[in-house]
Amino acid sequence: MDSKTQGAWIVHHTRKLQAVITQDFDQLAFSGKCGLLLSSIATQNQTTLPKSRVEALARANGISPRLELPSILDELERQMLIQHGSDSVEVLGLSTHSVLGHISTIFREISPAPEEQAVIDISETVSESPVLENELIELTSDTLKLKNSDAADLVAKGESIGFFDAEKNAQGERLVFNGNLFRTEDIYKVNAVMRTLSAVETERFRELNDMLSKQGCITLKQAYAIMTELLFLRLQSVGMFDVNKIGNETGSHYFVTRPAAFSKFTSTIADDAFDLAKAFVSALTYGMTSSPYGRGRIQMISRLMEKLISGAPIGPATAIGHDYRALEMRGVVEVKPSTGSLYTMRLLKPEVGRLALAVIQEGEATSEALTQLPAAAVSQYAEPESNRTVMRKNITEPLKKGVGNLLAELRTGGLKK
């Protein structure tokens, strides 16, 4: 496993740990929080941020400014990535990929426990194809030189935290997997899924898949209308589709993307480990489909996005001060007051803008559909993995059986080449 992939899994697992109460995996969580903060404060160019902004970005990423931030800043300075004083933080210019490499370095250098490395290795293994739980326990036992009972405890702990999931197949065997099964376009996996569907379900699946191939992102309501909610949830539960949630003063809004849509331009879990491009795509799609009229339009979004990607600011406009809060809290854009109630905006992570625009423009998403920058006061964003986890907690028994059969097909016939 290369360092960027390892860094991506550390971020994934850290987010899971932030949602539970546990004293385990402390070194892994610390490394991940270093990465979450570094991602939010780093841009492509060296920059200096006031301490107040760094503290705000820490809070936005679930990091306590008083209890955790000082030690994280000390570690990042030890890595020679930042210099911090009493009132400011100077940050080297970094890409998202380089941030992941630094996360991996921090993890290695703070001497993680063998179990912490093991849950990363297990996650990568079960993202390729589901694995029988007893086989995984045996493999973990052999690798770590643990008793089978201790290895079983580790796998169970990983499942309870959410590092990976498990479902029973028709024979009652538990299959371990995670939500990254479909992060690449794999015809064998897709065929395995289709073998578990009826003729009608197969047709609905193809229709939704074709629509997402053409448009990049659609509303969850549209997806349900095509597939039925039950069928969609069955496939979402194993990561076939991503559901992105954005929130503003009008409520919560859900949008569907395919993990493989991003792998068309990138290739591994590392490429959008922080879900920044998905957040950008969702915000853009909200503006194209759900945002109310009357707040102003910007024609030729491609040209506008190219301006942002080049590093030039856009604006001034009133809506900019309200419409990109979720992206601002993740360090993707910088919004500044201009005059009166007007604001300007600058893209801080060009690689995120390029990936988001490529996904939207791929296929038949023509200029007719992309006529406005979103007028969406998007203040919250929940990434696909957290939405998949919430859905799995509410999954019904008949749906569980369908998911188990789907995983069994992926494990056996679906991966034979």
CSV table of C-alpha atoms in Angstrom, one decimal:
chain,number,residue,atom,x,y,z
A,1,MET,CA,0.0,0.0,0.0
A,2,ASP,CA,1.5,3.4,-1.0
A,3,SER,CA,1.6,6.3,1.5
A,4,LYS,CA,-1.2,8.3,-0.1
A,5,THR,CA,-3.6,5.3,0.1
A,6,GLN,CA,-2.6,4.7,3.7
A,7,GLY,CA,-3.2,8.4,4.4
A,8,ALA,CA,-6.6,8.2,2.9
A,9,TRP,CA,-7.6,5.2,5.1
A,10,ILE,CA,-6.3,7.1,8.1
A,11,VAL,CA,-8.6,10.0,7.3
A,12,HIS,CA,-11.5,7.6,6.7
A,13,HIS,CA,-11.0,5.8,10.0
A,14,THR,CA,-10.5,9.1,11.9
A,15,ARG,CA,-13.9,10.3,10.8
A,16,LYS,CA,-15.4,7.0,12.1
A,17,LEU,CA,-13.6,7.4,15.4
A,18,GLN,CA,-14.9,11.0,15.7
A,19,ALA,CA,-18.5,9.6,15.7
A,20,VAL,CA,-18.0,7.1,18.6
A,21,ILE,CA,-16.6,7.0,22.1
A,22,THR,CA,-13.5,4.8,22.4
A,23,GLN,CA,-10.1,4.9,23.9
A,24,ASP,CA,-8.7,2.7,21.2
A,25,PHE,CA,-6.7,3.6,18.0
A,26,ASP,CA,-5.4,6.8,19.6
A,27,GLN,CA,-2.3,7.2,17.3
A,28,LEU,CA,-4.4,6.6,14.2
A,29,ALA,CA,-6.9,9.3,15.3
A,30,PHE,CA,-4.2,11.8,16.1
A,31,SER,CA,-2.6,11.3,12.7
A,32,GLY,CA,-5.9,11.7,11.0
A,33,LYS,CA,-6.8,14.9,12.8
A,34,CYS,CA,-3.4,16.3,11.8
A,35,GLY,CA,-4.4,15.6,8.2
A,36,LEU,CA,-7.9,17.0,8.5
A,37,LEU,CA,-6.5,20.3,9.9
A,38,LEU,CA,-3.6,20.4,7.4
A,39,SER,CA,-6.0,19.8,4.5
A,40,SER,CA,-8.3,22.7,5.7
A,41,ILE,CA,-5.5,25.2,6.1
A,42,ALA,CA,-3.2,24.3,3.2
A,43,THR,CA,-3.5,25.8,-0.3
A,44,GLN,CA,-1.4,25.4,-3.4
A,45,ASN,CA,0.7,28.4,-2.4
A,46,GLN,CA,2.5,29.2,0.9
A,47,THR,CA,0.2,31.3,3.1
A,48,THR,CA,-0.2,32.8,6.5
A,49,LEU,CA,-3.5,32.5,8.4
A,50,PRO,CA,-4.6,34.3,11.6
A,51,LYS,CA,-4.9,31.9,14.6
A,52,SER,CA,-8.6,32.7,14.8
A,53,ARG,CA,-9.2,31.2,11.4
A,54,VAL,CA,-7.1,28.1,12.1
A,55,GLU,CA,-9.2,27.6,15.3
A,56,ALA,CA,-12.4,28.0,13.3
A,57,LEU,CA,-11.3,25.5,10.7
A,58,ALA,CA,-10.3,23.1,13.5
A,59,ARG,CA,-13.8,23.3,15.1
A,60,ALA,CA,-15.3,22.7,11.6
A,61,ASN,CA,-13.3,19.5,11.4
A,62,GLY,CA,-14.3,18.2,14.8
A,63,ILE,CA,-11.0,19.2,16.5
A,64,SER,CA,-11.0,20.9,19.9
A,65,PRO,CA,-9.1,24.2,19.7
A,66,ARG,CA,-8.2,24.1,23.4
A,67,LEU,CA,-7.6,20.3,24.0
A,68,GLU,CA,-6.3,19.0,20.6
A,69,LEU,CA,-5.2,21.9,18.4
A,70,PRO,CA,-1.9,22.8,20.2
A,71,SER,CA,-0.5,19.3,20.0
A,72,ILE,CA,-1.5,19.0,16.3
A,73,LEU,CA,0.1,22.3,15.5
A,74,ASP,CA,3.3,21.2,17.3
A,75,GLU,CA,3.4,17.9,15.3
A,76,LEU,CA,2.8,19.8,12.0
A,77,GLU,CA,5.6,22.1,12.9
A,78,ARG,CA,7.9,19.2,13.7
A,79,GLN,CA,7.2,17.9,10.2
A,80,MET,CA,8.3,21.3,8.9
A,81,LEU,CA,4.9,21.8,7.3
A,82,ILE,CA,3.9,24.9,9.3
A,83,GLN,CA,5.4,27.5,11.6
A,84,HIS,CA,3.0,28.8,14.3
A,85,GLY,CA,3.2,31.7,16.7
A,86,SER,CA,0.8,33.2,19.2
A,87,ASP,CA,-1.4,34.9,16.6
A,88,SER,CA,-0.7,33.3,13.2
A,89,VAL,CA,0.2,30.1,11.4
A,90,GLU,CA,2.3,30.0,8.2
A,91,VAL,CA,1.6,27.0,6.0
A,92,LEU,CA,3.6,25.5,3.1
A,93,GLY,CA,1.9,25.2,-0.3
A,94,LEU,CA,0.6,21.7,-0.5
A,95,SER,CA,-1.7,19.6,-2.7
A,96,THR,CA,-4.3,17.2,-1.3
A,97,HIS,CA,-2.2,14.3,-2.4
A,98,SER,CA,0.9,15.6,-0.6
A,99,VAL,CA,-1.2,16.1,2.6
A,100,LEU,CA,-2.1,12.4,2.5
A,101,GLY,CA,1.6,11.4,2.2
A,102,HIS,CA,2.4,13.6,5.3
A,103,ILE,CA,-0.5,11.9,7.2
A,104,SER,CA,1.1,8.5,6.5
A,105,THR,CA,4.5,9.8,7.6
A,106,ILE,CA,3.1,11.1,10.9
A,107,PHE,CA,1.4,7.8,11.5
A,108,ARG,CA,4.6,5.8,11.0
A,109,GLU,CA,6.7,8.1,13.1
A,110,ILE,CA,4.5,8.1,16.2
A,111,SER,CA,4.8,4.3,16.5
A,112,PRO,CA,1.2,3.0,16.0
A,113,ALA,CA,0.1,-0.2,17.7
A,114,PRO,CA,0.1,-3.2,15.3
A,115,GLU,CA,-3.7,-3.3,15.6
A,116,GLU,CA,-3.9,0.2,14.2
A,117,GLN,CA,-2.0,-0.8,11.1
A,118,ALA,CA,-4.0,-4.0,10.9
A,119,VAL,CA,-7.4,-2.2,10.6
A,120,ILE,CA,-5.9,-0.1,7.7
A,121,ASP,CA,-4.7,-3.3,5.9
A,122,ILE,CA,-8.1,-5.0,6.5
A,123,SER,CA,-9.9,-2.0,5.1
A,124,GLU,CA,-7.9,-2.1,1.9
A,125,THR,CA,-8.4,-5.8,1.5
A,126,VAL,CA,-12.2,-5.8,1.9
A,127,SER,CA,-12.5,-2.8,-0.4
A,128,GLU,CA,-11.3,-5.0,-3.3
A,129,SER,CA,-13.9,-7.7,-2.6
A,130,PRO,CA,-15.9,-9.0,0.4
A,131,VAL,CA,-14.1,-11.5,2.6
A,132,LEU,CA,-15.6,-14.2,4.8
A,133,GLU,CA,-15.3,-13.1,8.4
A,134,ASN,CA,-13.7,-16.3,9.7
A,135,GLU,CA,-11.1,-16.1,6.9
A,136,LEU,CA,-10.4,-12.5,7.8
A,137,ILE,CA,-9.9,-13.4,11.4
A,138,GLU,CA,-7.5,-16.2,10.5
A,139,LEU,CA,-5.5,-13.9,8.2
A,140,THR,CA,-5.4,-11.2,11.0
A,141,SER,CA,-4.3,-13.8,13.5
A,142,ASP,CA,-1.5,-15.1,11.3
A,143,THR,CA,-0.3,-11.5,10.3
A,144,LEU,CA,-0.2,-10.1,13.9
A,145,LYS,CA,0.7,-13.4,15.6
A,146,LEU,CA,-2.5,-13.1,17.7
A,147,LYS,CA,-4.7,-15.7,19.3
A,148,ASN,CA,-7.8,-16.3,17.1
A,149,SER,CA,-10.0,-14.9,19.9
A,150,ASP,CA,-7.9,-11.7,20.0
A,151,ALA,CA,-8.1,-11.4,16.2
A,152,ALA,CA,-11.8,-11.9,16.3
A,153,ASP,CA,-12.1,-9.1,18.9
A,154,LEU,CA,-10.2,-6.8,16.7
A,155,VAL,CA,-12.3,-7.5,13.6
A,156,ALA,CA,-15.5,-7.1,15.8
A,157,LYS,CA,-14.2,-3.8,17.1
A,158,GLY,CA,-13.5,-2.5,13.6
A,159,GLU,CA,-17.0,-3.4,12.6
A,160,SER,CA,-18.6,-1.8,15.6
A,161,ILE,CA,-16.7,1.5,15.0
A,162,GLY,CA,-17.5,1.4,11.3
A,163,PHE,CA,-14.0,0.8,9.8
A,164,PHE,CA,-15.7,-2.0,7.8
A,165,ASP,CA,-19.1,-3.6,7.7
A,166,ALA,CA,-20.5,-7.2,7.7
A,167,GLU,CA,-23.6,-8.9,6.4
A,168,LYS,CA,-24.8,-12.5,6.3
A,169,ASN,CA,-25.2,-14.3,3.0
A,170,ALA,CA,-27.9,-16.9,2.3
A,171,GLN,CA,-25.8,-19.6,4.0
A,172,GLY,CA,-25.6,-17.5,7.2
A,173,GLU,CA,-21.9,-16.7,6.7
A,174,ARG,CA,-20.8,-13.2,7.6
A,175,LEU,CA,-19.1,-11.3,4.8
A,176,VAL,CA,-16.9,-8.3,5.6
A,177,PHE,CA,-16.7,-5.3,3.2
A,178,ASN,CA,-16.7,-1.5,3.1
A,179,GLY,CA,-18.1,1.3,1.1
A,180,ASN,CA,-15.2,1.6,-1.3
A,181,LEU,CA,-16.0,-1.5,-3.3
A,182,PHE,CA,-17.0,0.5,-6.3
A,183,ARG,CA,-14.5,3.3,-6.2
A,184,THR,CA,-13.2,2.2,-9.6
A,185,GLU,CA,-15.1,1.3,-12.8
A,186,ASP,CA,-15.0,-2.5,-12.6
A,187,ILE,CA,-17.1,-4.4,-15.1
A,188,TYR,CA,-16.8,-7.7,-13.1
A,189,LYS,CA,-18.2,-6.1,-10.0
A,190,VAL,CA,-21.0,-4.4,-11.9
A,191,ASN,CA,-21.9,-7.7,-13.6
A,192,ALA,CA,-21.9,-9.4,-10.2
A,193,VAL,CA,-24.4,-6.9,-8.9
A,194,MET,CA,-26.6,-7.3,-12.0
A,195,ARG,CA,-26.8,-11.1,-11.5
A,196,THR,CA,-28.6,-10.5,-8.2
A,197,LEU,CA,-31.3,-8.3,-9.8
A,198,SER,CA,-34.5,-9.2,-11.6
A,199,ALA,CA,-35.0,-8.1,-15.2
A,200,VAL,CA,-37.0,-5.1,-14.2
A,201,GLU,CA,-34.5,-4.1,-11.5
A,202,THR,CA,-31.7,-4.5,-14.0
A,203,GLU,CA,-33.4,-2.1,-16.4
A,204,ARG,CA,-33.9,0.5,-13.7
A,205,PHE,CA,-30.3,0.1,-12.6
A,206,ARG,CA,-29.0,0.7,-16.1
A,207,GLU,CA,-31.3,3.7,-16.5
A,208,LEU,CA,-29.9,5.4,-13.4
A,209,ASN,CA,-26.3,4.4,-14.2
A,210,ASP,CA,-26.7,5.9,-17.7
A,211,MET,CA,-28.2,9.1,-16.3
A,212,LEU,CA,-25.3,9.5,-13.8
A,213,SER,CA,-22.8,8.8,-16.5
A,214,LYS,CA,-24.3,11.7,-18.5
A,215,GLN,CA,-25.0,14.2,-15.8
A,216,GLY,CA,-22.5,13.4,-13.1
A,217,CYS,CA,-24.8,14.2,-10.2
A,218,ILE,CA,-28.6,14.1,-9.8
A,219,THR,CA,-31.1,14.6,-6.9
A,220,LEU,CA,-31.9,11.6,-4.6
A,221,LYS,CA,-35.6,12.2,-5.5
A,222,GLN,CA,-34.8,11.5,-9.2
A,223,ALA,CA,-32.8,8.4,-8.3
A,224,TYR,CA,-35.8,7.0,-6.2
A,225,ALA,CA,-38.2,7.8,-9.1
A,226,ILE,CA,-36.0,5.7,-11.5
A,227,MET,CA,-35.0,2.8,-9.2
A,228,THR,CA,-37.5,2.7,-6.4
A,229,GLU,CA,-36.3,3.5,-2.9
A,230,LEU,CA,-35.8,-0.1,-1.8
A,231,LEU,CA,-33.6,-1.1,-4.7
A,232,PHE,CA,-31.6,2.1,-4.4
A,233,LEU,CA,-31.0,1.6,-0.7
A,234,ARG,CA,-29.8,-2.0,-1.3
A,235,LEU,CA,-27.2,-0.9,-3.8
A,236,GLN,CA,-26.2,2.2,-1.8
A,237,SER,CA,-25.6,0.1,1.3
A,238,VAL,CA,-22.6,-1.6,-0.4
A,239,GLY,CA,-21.3,1.6,-1.9
A,240,MET,CA,-22.6,1.3,-5.5
A,241,PHE,CA,-23.9,4.9,-5.3
A,242,ASP,CA,-22.9,7.8,-3.2
A,243,VAL,CA,-25.4,10.1,-1.5
A,244,ASN,CA,-24.2,13.6,-0.6
A,245,LYS,CA,-26.1,15.7,1.8
A,246,ILE,CA,-25.9,19.5,1.9
A,247,GLY,CA,-27.8,21.7,4.3
A,248,ASN,CA,-28.9,25.3,4.4
A,249,GLU,CA,-31.6,27.5,5.8
A,250,THR,CA,-34.2,25.7,3.7
A,251,GLY,CA,-33.4,22.2,5.1
A,252,SER,CA,-31.4,19.2,3.9
A,253,HIS,CA,-30.9,18.3,0.2
A,254,TYR,CA,-29.5,15.0,-1.1
A,255,PHE,CA,-27.6,14.3,-4.3
A,256,VAL,CA,-26.4,11.1,-5.9
A,257,THR,CA,-23.0,10.5,-7.5
A,258,ARG,CA,-21.2,7.4,-8.5
A,259,PRO,CA,-17.8,6.6,-6.9
A,260,ALA,CA,-16.6,5.5,-10.3
A,261,ALA,CA,-17.4,9.0,-11.8
A,262,PHE,CA,-14.4,10.4,-9.9
A,263,SER,CA,-12.2,7.4,-10.8
A,264,LYS,CA,-12.6,8.4,-14.5
A,265,PHE,CA,-10.2,11.3,-13.8
A,266,THR,CA,-8.4,9.8,-10.8
A,267,SER,CA,-7.8,6.2,-9.7
A,268,THR,CA,-7.8,5.4,-5.9
A,269,ILE,CA,-9.4,6.2,-2.6
A,270,ALA,CA,-6.6,8.8,-2.2
A,271,ASP,CA,-8.0,11.0,-5.0
A,272,ASP,CA,-10.9,12.5,-3.1
A,273,ALA,CA,-10.1,11.3,0.4
A,274,PHE,CA,-11.5,14.4,2.0
A,275,ASP,CA,-14.6,14.4,-0.2
A,276,LEU,CA,-13.9,18.0,-1.3
A,277,ALA,CA,-14.7,17.4,-4.9
A,278,LYS,CA,-18.0,15.6,-4.0
A,279,ALA,CA,-18.9,18.6,-1.8
A,280,PHE,CA,-18.2,21.0,-4.7
A,281,VAL,CA,-20.2,18.9,-7.2
A,282,SER,CA,-23.1,18.7,-4.8
A,283,ALA,CA,-23.1,22.5,-4.2
A,284,LEU,CA,-23.0,23.1,-7.9
A,285,THR,CA,-25.8,20.7,-8.6
A,286,TYR,CA,-28.0,22.2,-5.9
A,287,GLY,CA,-27.7,25.6,-7.7
A,288,MET,CA,-28.7,24.0,-11.0
A,289,THR,CA,-31.7,22.0,-9.7
A,290,SER,CA,-33.0,23.3,-6.4
A,291,SER,CA,-31.9,26.8,-5.7
A,292,PRO,CA,-34.7,29.4,-6.0
A,293,TYR,CA,-34.6,31.9,-8.9
A,294,GLY,CA,-34.2,35.6,-8.3
A,295,ARG,CA,-30.8,35.6,-6.6
A,296,GLY,CA,-28.8,36.2,-9.8
A,297,ARG,CA,-27.3,34.0,-12.4
A,298,ILE,CA,-23.8,33.6,-13.8
A,299,GLN,CA,-23.7,32.5,-17.4
A,300,MET,CA,-21.1,30.0,-18.8
A,301,ILE,CA,-20.1,28.2,-15.7
A,302,SER,CA,-17.2,26.5,-17.5
A,303,ARG,CA,-15.5,29.8,-18.1
A,304,LEU,CA,-16.2,31.0,-14.6
A,305,MET,CA,-14.8,27.8,-13.1
A,306,GLU,CA,-11.7,28.1,-15.3
A,307,LYS,CA,-11.2,31.6,-13.8
A,308,LEU,CA,-11.5,30.2,-10.3
A,309,ILE,CA,-9.1,27.3,-11.1
A,310,SER,CA,-6.6,29.8,-12.5
A,311,GLY,CA,-6.5,31.4,-9.1
A,312,ALA,CA,-8.4,34.6,-10.0
A,313,PRO,CA,-11.2,35.8,-7.7
A,314,ILE,CA,-14.8,36.1,-8.8
A,315,GLY,CA,-17.3,38.7,-7.8
A,316,PRO,CA,-18.1,41.0,-6.2
A,317,ALA,CA,-21.6,39.7,-5.5
A,318,THR,CA,-24.0,39.6,-2.6
A,319,ALA,CA,-24.8,35.9,-2.9
A,320,ILE,CA,-21.1,34.9,-2.6
A,321,GLY,CA,-21.2,35.9,1.1
A,322,HIS,CA,-23.8,33.2,1.8
A,323,ASP,CA,-23.6,30.5,-0.8
A,324,TYR,CA,-20.4,28.6,-0.1
A,325,ARG,CA,-20.1,28.2,3.6
A,326,ALA,CA,-19.7,24.4,3.6
A,327,LEU,CA,-16.7,24.8,1.1
A,328,GLU,CA,-15.3,27.7,3.1
A,329,MET,CA,-15.3,25.6,6.3
A,330,ARG,CA,-13.3,22.9,4.6
A,331,GLY,CA,-10.7,25.3,3.3
A,332,VAL,CA,-11.7,24.9,-0.4
A,333,VAL,CA,-12.6,28.6,-1.0
A,334,GLU,CA,-11.8,31.9,0.6
A,335,VAL,CA,-14.6,34.5,0.8
A,336,LYS,CA,-13.8,38.1,1.5
A,337,PRO,CA,-16.0,41.2,2.0
A,338,SER,CA,-15.7,43.8,-0.8
A,339,THR,CA,-17.9,46.9,-0.5
A,340,GLY,CA,-21.3,47.1,1.2
A,341,SER,CA,-23.0,43.8,1.1
A,342,LEU,CA,-20.8,42.5,-1.7
A,343,TYR,CA,-18.2,39.7,-1.5
A,344,THR,CA,-15.5,38.1,-3.6
A,345,MET,CA,-14.4,34.5,-3.7
A,346,ARG,CA,-11.1,32.7,-4.5
A,347,LEU,CA,-10.6,29.0,-5.0
A,348,LEU,CA,-7.8,27.7,-2.7
A,349,LYS,CA,-7.6,24.2,-4.0
A,350,PRO,CA,-7.5,24.2,-7.8
A,351,GLU,CA,-7.2,20.4,-8.0
A,352,VAL,CA,-10.6,20.1,-6.3
A,353,GLY,CA,-12.2,22.6,-8.7
A,354,ARG,CA,-10.8,20.7,-11.7
A,355,LEU,CA,-12.1,17.4,-10.5
A,356,ALA,CA,-15.5,18.8,-9.7
A,357,LEU,CA,-15.9,20.5,-13.0
A,358,ALA,CA,-14.7,17.4,-14.9
A,359,VAL,CA,-17.4,15.2,-13.3
A,360,ILE,CA,-20.2,17.7,-14.0
A,361,GLN,CA,-19.1,18.3,-17.6
A,362,GLU,CA,-18.5,14.7,-18.6
A,363,GLY,CA,-21.1,13.3,-21.0
A,364,GLU,CA,-24.1,15.4,-22.0
A,365,ALA,CA,-24.2,17.9,-19.2
A,366,THR,CA,-24.4,20.8,-21.7
A,367,SER,CA,-24.2,24.5,-21.1
A,368,GLU,CA,-28.0,24.6,-21.1
A,369,ALA,CA,-28.0,22.7,-17.8
A,370,LEU,CA,-25.0,24.6,-16.4
A,371,THR,CA,-26.3,28.2,-16.7
A,372,GLN,CA,-25.7,29.4,-13.2
A,373,LEU,CA,-23.3,29.2,-10.3
A,374,PRO,CA,-25.4,27.9,-7.4
A,375,ALA,CA,-27.3,30.4,-5.4
A,376,ALA,CA,-27.3,27.9,-2.5
A,377,ALA,CA,-26.6,29.0,1.0
A,378,VAL,CA,-24.9,25.7,1.6
A,379,SER,CA,-23.7,25.7,5.2
A,380,GLN,CA,-23.4,22.0,5.9
A,381,TYR,CA,-22.1,19.0,3.9
A,382,ALA,CA,-22.2,15.3,4.9
A,383,GLU,CA,-20.0,13.0,2.9
A,384,PRO,CA,-21.3,9.8,1.3
A,385,GLU,CA,-19.8,7.4,3.8
A,386,SER,CA,-21.6,9.0,6.8
A,387,ASN,CA,-24.9,8.9,4.9
A,388,ARG,CA,-24.3,5.2,4.0
A,389,THR,CA,-23.7,4.5,7.6
A,390,VAL,CA,-26.9,6.2,8.7
A,391,MET,CA,-28.9,4.2,6.1
A,392,ARG,CA,-27.3,0.9,7.2
A,393,LYS,CA,-28.4,1.5,10.8
A,394,ASN,CA,-32.0,1.7,9.7
A,395,ILE,CA,-31.8,-1.2,7.3
A,396,THR,CA,-34.7,-3.7,7.5
A,397,GLU,CA,-34.3,-7.5,7.6
A,398,PRO,CA,-35.5,-8.3,4.1
A,399,LEU,CA,-33.1,-5.7,2.8
A,400,LYS,CA,-30.3,-7.2,4.8
A,401,LYS,CA,-30.9,-10.5,3.1
A,402,GLY,CA,-30.6,-8.9,-0.4
A,403,VAL,CA,-27.4,-7.1,0.6
A,404,GLY,CA,-25.9,-10.3,1.9
A,405,ASN,CA,-26.7,-12.1,-1.4
A,406,LEU,CA,-25.2,-9.3,-3.4
A,407,LEU,CA,-22.0,-9.5,-1.4
A,408,ALA,CA,-21.8,-13.2,-1.8
A,409,GLU,CA,-22.1,-12.7,-5.6
A,410,LEU,CA,-19.3,-10.1,-5.5
A,411,ARG,CA,-17.1,-12.4,-3.5
A,412,THR,CA,-17.5,-15.4,-5.8
A,413,GLY,CA,-18.7,-15.1,-9.4
A,414,GLY,CA,-18.4,-11.4,-9.6
A,415,LEU,CA,-14.6,-11.3,-9.5
A,416,LYS,CA,-13.7,-14.2,-11.7
A,417,LYS,CA,-11.8,-12.9,-14.8
